[in-house]
Coordinates of C-alpha atoms in Angstrom, one line a residue:
M21 CA -31.2 -2.5 29.4
N22 CA -33.7 -2.5 26.6
R23 CA -34.6 -6.0 25.5
S24 CA -33.9 -5.3 21.8
V25 CA -30.4 -4.0 22.7
V26 CA -29.6 -7.2 24.6
L27 CA -30.9 -9.3 21.7
A28 CA -28.8 -7.3 19.2
I29 CA -25.7 -7.8 21.4
A30 CA -26.4 -11.5 21.7
I31 CA -26.8 -11.9 17.9
N32 CA -23.6 -9.9 17.3
A33 CA -21.7 -12.0 19.8
K34 CA -22.9 -15.2 18.2
W35 CA -21.5 -14.1 14.7
L36 CA -18.5 -12.2 15.9
L37 CA -16.1 -15.2 16.2
P38 CA -16.9 -16.7 12.8
F39 CA -16.6 -13.2 11.2
L40 CA -13.2 -12.7 12.8
L41 CA -12.0 -16.1 11.8
L42 CA -13.1 -15.6 8.2
S43 CA -11.5 -12.2 8.1
F44 CA -8.3 -13.6 9.4
L45 CA -8.4 -16.5 6.9
F46 CA -9.0 -14.0 4.1
I47 CA -6.0 -11.9 5.2
V48 CA -3.8 -15.0 5.3
I49 CA -4.8 -16.2 1.9
L50 CA -4.4 -12.7 0.4
T51 CA -0.9 -12.4 2.0
A52 CA 0.1 -15.8 0.6
V53 CA -1.1 -14.9 -2.9
I54 CA 0.8 -11.6 -2.9
Y55 CA 3.9 -13.3 -1.5
K56 CA 3.8 -15.9 -4.3
I57 CA 3.3 -13.2 -7.0
M58 CA 6.3 -11.2 -5.6
W59 CA 8.4 -14.4 -5.4
F60 CA 7.8 -15.2 -9.1
R61 CA 8.6 -11.6 -10.1
L62 CA 11.8 -11.7 -8.1
E63 CA 12.9 -15.0 -9.7
K64 CA 12.2 -13.5 -13.1
I65 CA 14.3 -10.4 -12.4
I66 CA 17.1 -12.6 -11.1
K67 CA 17.1 -14.7 -14.3
E68 CA 17.1 -11.6 -16.5
K69 CA 20.1 -10.2 -14.5
E70 CA 21.9 -13.5 -14.9
K71 CA 21.3 -13.6 -18.7
E72 CA 22.5 -9.9 -18.9
K73 CA 25.6 -10.7 -16.9
D74 CA 26.4 -13.8 -19.1
G75 CA 26.0 -11.6 -22.2
V76 CA 28.3 -8.9 -20.8
E77 CA 30.9 -11.5 -19.7
K78 CA 30.8 -13.1 -23.2
I79 CA 31.3 -9.7 -24.9
E80 CA 34.2 -8.9 -22.5
E81 CA 35.7 -12.3 -23.2
D82 CA 35.4 -11.8 -27.0
S83 CA 37.0 -8.4 -26.8
F84 CA 39.8 -9.8 -24.7
K85 CA 40.5 -12.5 -27.2
K86 CA 40.5 -9.9 -30.0
E87 CA 43.0 -7.8 -28.1
E88 CA 45.1 -10.8 -27.4
K89 CA 45.2 -11.8 -31.1
A90 CA 46.1 -8.2 -32.0
V91 CA 49.0 -8.1 -29.5
L92 CA 50.3 -11.5 -30.7
S93 CA 50.1 -10.4 -34.3
K94 CA 52.1 -7.3 -33.5
M95 CA 54.7 -9.3 -31.6
N96 CA 55.0 -11.7 -34.6
E97 CA 55.5 -8.7 -36.9
I98 CA 58.2 -7.3 -34.7
L99 CA 59.9 -10.6 -34.4
Q100 CA 59.8 -11.1 -38.2
K101 CA 61.3 -7.7 -38.8
E102 CA 64.2 -8.4 -36.4
E103 CA 65.0 -11.6 -38.3

């Protein structure tokens, strides 16, 4: 083999392991950051859905109370007419 080729391979082999380790570290850090961002977004979506659900339940509860009052008033009217 040519002497310069052997020297180039030796230099590349010397820096190959640190390069691979740094690349792996970068990928791990990037993955952790993306995971954290997605986790925060998921929590935000869950909180919004809970607020929306609570609002819908409150509206349904209010409408149920109104219907109940209307039925009771009709029943009272009917009872008063019978007396």
